PDB file of C-alpha atoms in Angstrom:
ATOM      1  CA  UNK A   1      59.617  93.391 117.085  1.00  0.00           C
ATOM      2  CA  UNK A   2      56.391  92.517 115.493  1.00  0.00           C
ATOM      3  CA  UNK A   3      58.642  91.121 112.583  1.00  0.00           C
ATOM      4  CA  UNK A   4      60.146  88.544 114.987  1.00  0.00           C
ATOM      5  CA  UNK A   5      56.759  87.590 115.962  1.00  0.00           C
ATOM      6  CA  UNK A   6      55.745  87.260 112.121  1.00  0.00           C
ATOM      7  CA  UNK A   7      59.086  85.206 111.475  1.00  0.00           C
ATOM      8  CA  UNK A   8      58.265  82.672 114.495  1.00  0.00           C
ATOM      9  CA  UNK A   9      54.912  82.258 113.453  1.00  0.00           C
ATOM     10  CA  UNK A  10      54.890  81.841 109.941  1.00  0.00           C
ATOM     11  CA  UNK A  11      58.455  80.577 108.941  1.00  0.00           C
ATOM     12  CA  UNK A  12      60.577  78.887 111.895  1.00  0.00           C
ATOM     13  CA  UNK A  13      57.882  77.489 114.087  1.00  0.00           C
ATOM     14  CA  UNK A  14      56.032  75.294 111.229  1.00  0.00           C
ATOM     15  CA  UNK A  15      59.546  74.266 110.294  1.00  0.00           C
ATOM     16  CA  UNK A  16      60.743  73.040 113.520  1.00  0.00           C
ATOM     17  CA  UNK A  17      57.553  71.574 114.100  1.00  0.00           C
ATOM     18  CA  UNK A  18      57.826  69.449 111.170  1.00  0.00           C
ATOM     19  CA  UNK A  19      61.438  68.848 111.593  1.00  0.00           C
ATOM     20  CA  UNK A  20      60.868  67.645 115.550  1.00  0.00           C
ATOM     21  CA  UNK A  21      57.258  66.052 114.796  1.00  0.00           C
ATOM     22  CA  UNK A  22      56.110  67.608 117.953  1.00  0.00           C
ATOM     23  CA  UNK A  23      53.008  70.039 117.953  1.00  0.00           C
ATOM     24  CA  UNK A  24      54.417  71.764 121.522  1.00  0.00           C
ATOM     25  CA  UNK A  25      57.333  72.951 119.379  1.00  0.00           C
ATOM     26  CA  UNK A  26      54.873  75.281 117.075  1.00  0.00           C
ATOM     27  CA  UNK A  27      53.580  76.815 120.337  1.00  0.00           C
ATOM     28  CA  UNK A  28      56.966  77.187 122.228  1.00  0.00           C
ATOM     29  CA  UNK A  29      58.426  79.126 119.105  1.00  0.00           C
ATOM     30  CA  UNK A  30      55.523  81.226 118.569  1.00  0.00           C
ATOM     31  CA  UNK A  31      55.395  82.144 122.489  1.00  0.00           C
ATOM     32  CA  UNK A  32      59.109  83.323 122.208  1.00  0.00           C
ATOM     33  CA  UNK A  33      58.336  85.605 119.235  1.00  0.00           C
ATOM     34  CA  UNK A  34      55.404  87.025 121.735  1.00  0.00           C
ATOM     35  CA  UNK A  35      57.649  87.345 124.425  1.00  0.00           C
ATOM     36  CA  UNK A  36      60.100  89.299 122.364  1.00  0.00           C
ATOM     37  CA  UNK A  37      57.561  91.645 121.315  1.00  0.00           C
ATOM     38  CA  UNK A  38      56.393  92.353 124.645  1.00  0.00           C
ATOM     39  CA  UNK A  39      60.131  92.549 125.747  1.00  0.00           C
ATOM     40  CA  UNK A  40      60.725  95.274 123.101  1.00  0.00           C
ATOM     41  CA  UNK A  41      58.079  97.285 124.871  1.00  0.00           C
ATOM     42  CA  UNK A  42      60.354  97.387 127.996  1.00  0.00           C
ATOM     43  CA  UNK A  43      63.302  98.641 125.928  1.00  0.00           C
ATOM     44  CA  UNK A  44      62.184 102.487 126.180  1.00  0.00           C
ATOM     45  CA  UNK A  45      61.406 102.398 130.110  1.00  0.00           C
ATOM     46  CA  UNK A  46      64.786 100.944 130.921  1.00  0.00           C
ATOM     47  CA  UNK A  47      66.482 103.467 128.759  1.00  0.00           C
ATOM     48  CA  UNK A  48      64.565 106.128 130.753  1.00  0.00           C
ATOM     49  CA  UNK A  49      65.415 104.547 133.905  1.00  0.00           C
ATOM     50  CA  UNK A  50      69.148 104.207 132.979  1.00  0.00           C
ATOM     51  CA  UNK A  51      69.288 107.913 132.044  1.00  0.00           C
ATOM     52  CA  UNK A  52      67.884 108.967 135.428  1.00  0.00           C
ATOM     53  CA  UNK A  53      70.677 106.430 137.004  1.00  0.00           C
ATOM     54  CA  UNK A  54      67.707 104.316 138.453  1.00  0.00           C
ATOM     55  CA  UNK A  55      69.655 101.160 138.324  1.00  0.00           C
ATOM     56  CA  UNK A  56      67.566  99.510 141.337  1.00  0.00           C
ATOM     57  CA  UNK A  57      64.664  99.877 139.040  1.00  0.00           C
ATOM     58  CA  UNK A  58      66.600  98.743 136.104  1.00  0.00           C
ATOM     59  CA  UNK A  59      67.711  95.575 137.816  1.00  0.00           C
ATOM     60  CA  UNK A  60      64.462  94.815 139.122  1.00  0.00           C
ATOM     61  CA  UNK A  61      62.857  94.827 135.635  1.00  0.00           C
ATOM     62  CA  UNK A  62      65.690  92.693 134.476  1.00  0.00           C
ATOM     63  CA  UNK A  63      65.253  90.100 137.408  1.00  0.00           C
ATOM     64  CA  UNK A  64      61.324  90.194 136.754  1.00  0.00           C
ATOM     65  CA  UNK A  65      61.968  88.432 133.491  1.00  0.00           C
ATOM     66  CA  UNK A  66      63.748  85.591 135.300  1.00  0.00           C
ATOM     67  CA  UNK A  67      61.617  85.240 138.164  1.00  0.00           C
ATOM     68  CA  UNK A  68      58.168  85.250 136.341  1.00  0.00           C
ATOM     69  CA  UNK A  69      59.278  82.815 133.817  1.00  0.00           C
ATOM     70  CA  UNK A  70      60.343  80.496 136.778  1.00  0.00           C
ATOM     71  CA  UNK A  71      57.559  81.008 138.831  1.00  0.00           C
ATOM     72  CA  UNK A  72      54.847  80.482 136.287  1.00  0.00           C
ATOM     73  CA  UNK A  73      56.459  77.540 134.379  1.00  0.00           C
ATOM     74  CA  UNK A  74      57.080  75.854 137.697  1.00  0.00           C
ATOM     75  CA  UNK A  75      53.212  76.594 138.594  1.00  0.00           C
ATOM     76  CA  UNK A  76      51.968  75.748 135.394  1.00  0.00           C
ATOM     77  CA  UNK A  77      53.811  72.322 135.047  1.00  0.00           C
ATOM     78  CA  UNK A  78      53.165  71.359 138.539  1.00  0.00           C
ATOM     79  CA  UNK A  79      49.338  71.928 137.702  1.00  0.00           C
ATOM     80  CA  UNK A  80      49.668  69.485 134.805  1.00  0.00           C
ATOM     81  CA  UNK A  81      50.021  71.778 131.842  1.00  0.00           C
ATOM     82  CA  UNK A  82      53.350  70.306 130.518  1.00  0.00           C
ATOM     83  CA  UNK A  83      55.155  71.755 127.819  1.00  0.00           C
ATOM     84  CA  UNK A  84      52.145  74.410 127.448  1.00  0.00           C
ATOM     85  CA  UNK A  85      53.471  75.788 130.700  1.00  0.00           C
ATOM     86  CA  UNK A  86      56.481  76.953 129.152  1.00  0.00           C
ATOM     87  CA  UNK A  87      54.484  78.497 126.370  1.00  0.00           C
ATOM     88  CA  UNK A  88      52.337  80.422 129.132  1.00  0.00           C
ATOM     89  CA  UNK A  89      55.853  81.277 130.852  1.00  0.00           C
ATOM     90  CA  UNK A  90      57.345  82.478 127.857  1.00  0.00           C
ATOM     91  CA  UNK A  91      54.824  84.836 127.014  1.00  0.00           C
ATOM     92  CA  UNK A  92      54.311  86.038 130.615  1.00  0.00           C
ATOM     93  CA  UNK A  93      58.275  86.839 130.767  1.00  0.00           C
ATOM     94  CA  UNK A  94      58.010  89.256 128.484  1.00  0.00           C
ATOM     95  CA  UNK A  95      54.624  90.825 129.302  1.00  0.00           C
ATOM     96  CA  UNK A  96      54.982  91.150 133.191  1.00  0.00           C
ATOM     97  CA  UNK A  97      58.290  93.364 132.812  1.00  0.00           C
ATOM     98  CA  UNK A  98      57.194  95.277 130.129  1.00  0.00           C
ATOM     99  CA  UNK A  99      53.712  96.346 132.187  1.00  0.00           C
ATOM    100  CA  UNK A 100      55.790  96.969 135.221  1.00  0.00           C
ATOM    101  CA  UNK A 101      58.281  99.136 133.163  1.00  0.00           C
ATOM    102  CA  UNK A 102      55.805 101.281 131.620  1.00  0.00           C
ATOM    103  CA  UNK A 103      53.909 101.532 134.716  1.00  0.00           C
ATOM    104  CA  UNK A 104      57.374 102.713 136.649  1.00  0.00           C
ATOM    105  CA  UNK A 105      58.089 105.226 134.097  1.00  0.00           C
ATOM    106  CA  UNK A 106      54.451 106.355 132.936  1.00  0.00           C
ATOM    107  CA  UNK A 107      55.650 105.588 129.396  1.00  0.00           C
ATOM    108  CA  UNK A 108      53.345 103.748 126.779  1.00  0.00           C
ATOM    109  CA  UNK A 109      54.027 102.185 123.632  1.00  0.00           C
ATOM    110  CA  UNK A 110      52.854 104.212 120.421  1.00  0.00           C
ATOM    111  CA  UNK A 111      52.372 102.571 117.072  1.00  0.00           C
ATOM    112  CA  UNK A 112      52.622 104.403 114.186  1.00  0.00           C
ATOM    113  CA  UNK A 113      53.638 103.619 110.753  1.00  0.00           C
ATOM    114  CA  UNK A 114      56.282 105.822 108.455  1.00  0.00           C
ATOM    115  CA  UNK A 115      57.318 104.751 105.176  1.00  0.00           C
ATOM    116  CA  UNK A 116      60.325 106.937 105.004  1.00  0.00           C
ATOM    117  CA  UNK A 117      61.637 105.596 108.480  1.00  0.00           C
ATOM    118  CA  UNK A 118      60.957 102.076 107.142  1.00  0.00           C
ATOM    119  CA  UNK A 119      62.931 102.434 103.930  1.00  0.00           C
ATOM    120  CA  UNK A 120      65.477 104.002 105.796  1.00  0.00           C
ATOM    121  CA  UNK A 121      65.701 101.240 108.159  1.00  0.00           C
ATOM    122  CA  UNK A 122      65.664  98.409 105.446  1.00  0.00           C
ATOM    123  CA  UNK A 123      68.630 100.329 103.577  1.00  0.00           C
ATOM    124  CA  UNK A 124      70.548 100.009 106.922  1.00  0.00           C
ATOM    125  CA  UNK A 125      69.472  96.514 107.904  1.00  0.00           C
ATOM    126  CA  UNK A 126      69.454  94.538 104.648  1.00  0.00           C
ATOM    127  CA  UNK A 127      73.039  94.310 104.451  1.00  0.00           C
ATOM    128  CA  UNK A 128      73.526  93.038 107.858  1.00  0.00           C
ATOM    129  CA  UNK A 129      70.814  90.501 107.179  1.00  0.00           C
ATOM    130  CA  UNK A 130      72.612  89.478 104.089  1.00  0.00           C
ATOM    131  CA  UNK A 131      75.683  88.892 105.823  1.00  0.00           C
ATOM    132  CA  UNK A 132      74.089  87.033 108.716  1.00  0.00           C
ATOM    133  CA  UNK A 133      72.101  84.899 106.301  1.00  0.00           C
ATOM    134  CA  UNK A 134      75.265  84.229 104.363  1.00  0.00           C
ATOM    135  CA  UNK A 135      77.095  83.078 107.554  1.00  0.00           C
ATOM    136  CA  UNK A 136      74.191  80.776 108.658  1.00  0.00           C
ATOM    137  CA  UNK A 137      74.321  79.324 105.318  1.00  0.00           C
ATOM    138  CA  UNK A 138      78.164  78.422 105.558  1.00  0.00           C
ATOM    139  CA  UNK A 139      77.938  77.520 109.094  1.00  0.00           C
ATOM    140  CA  UNK A 140      74.954  76.517 110.585  1.00  0.00           C
ATOM    141  CA  UNK A 141      72.959  75.298 107.593  1.00  0.00           C
ATOM    142  CA  UNK A 142      75.224  72.223 106.637  1.00  0.00           C
ATOM    143  CA  UNK A 143      74.891  70.706 109.822  1.00  0.00           C
ATOM    144  CA  UNK A 144      71.124  71.065 110.150  1.00  0.00           C
ATOM    145  CA  UNK A 145      70.764  69.705 106.384  1.00  0.00           C
ATOM    146  CA  UNK A 146      73.597  66.626 107.194  1.00  0.00           C
ATOM    147  CA  UNK A 147      71.481  65.853 110.797  1.00  0.00           C
ATOM    148  CA  UNK A 148      68.243  65.926 109.145  1.00  0.00           C
ATOM    149  CA  UNK A 149      68.954  63.998 106.091  1.00  0.00           C
ATOM    150  CA  UNK A 150      71.908  61.482 107.273  1.00  0.00           C
ATOM    151  CA  UNK A 151      71.574  61.281 110.957  1.00  0.00           C
ATOM    152  CA  UNK A 152      73.112  61.852 114.260  1.00  0.00           C
ATOM    153  CA  UNK A 153      75.938  59.779 113.519  1.00  0.00           C
ATOM    154  CA  UNK A 154      77.008  60.968 110.019  1.00  0.00           C
ATOM    155  CA  UNK A 155      76.479  64.972 111.572  1.00  0.00           C
ATOM    156  CA  UNK A 156      79.089  63.973 114.286  1.00  0.00           C
ATOM    157  CA  UNK A 157      81.581  62.633 111.647  1.00  0.00           C
ATOM    158  CA  UNK A 158      80.865  65.616 109.403  1.00  0.00           C
ATOM    159  CA  UNK A 159      81.286  67.796 112.419  1.00  0.00           C
ATOM    160  CA  UNK A 160      84.615  66.195 113.530  1.00  0.00           C
ATOM    161  CA  UNK A 161      85.879  66.642 109.827  1.00  0.00           C
ATOM    162  CA  UNK A 162      85.011  70.363 109.766  1.00  0.00           C
ATOM    163  CA  UNK A 163      86.716  70.914 113.064  1.00  0.00           C
ATOM    164  CA  UNK A 164      90.254  68.627 111.719  1.00  0.00           C
ATOM    165  CA  UNK A 165      89.988  70.910 108.833  1.00  0.00           C
ATOM    166  CA  UNK A 166      89.702  74.230 110.690  1.00  0.00           C
ATOM    167  CA  UNK A 167      92.779  73.047 112.661  1.00  0.00           C
ATOM    168  CA  UNK A 168      94.904  72.051 109.802  1.00  0.00           C
ATOM    169  CA  UNK A 169      93.951  75.560 108.620  1.00  0.00           C
ATOM    170  CA  UNK A 170      95.205  77.243 111.600  1.00  0.00           C
ATOM    171  CA  UNK A 171      98.433  75.221 112.037  1.00  0.00           C
ATOM    172  CA  UNK A 172      99.204  76.004 108.181  1.00  0.00           C
ATOM    173  CA  UNK A 173      98.832  79.524 108.537  1.00  0.00           C
TER     174      UNK A 173
END
């Protein structure tokens, strides 16, 4: 999960900030990464509760994510924080359910570094990452590049052409 924060902070956030030309995007993307990090703390308490068949508490923790985000976002936006209210709400949406889950199950995150486990993880994950990257390059990158470089109208025409080509391939087979 810490890698998600790293990717959001150092890779995705600056790129999106540059593409959209709005500084708020940087903080929104980083807050989503931070929220994902805290949300990873919730996975073990959820697994413990599910193993014990305490689904009412699982439901409470799952609903807390949505409730906390909406309450914090509305309060912050009404208070004049604007988009930064969504940044604050994003962080709280991961943090509050994680702390509640740890409190309910009496579990705590433990931080340790094990090179053997990391090598094993990378050997399993790298092929999946490569496959996902190739799918992204084939399907998602062209619209992003066309939309950025040529504009929305050209992107619409390119998407329409891609869909027509896809239909003809389906009809032909």
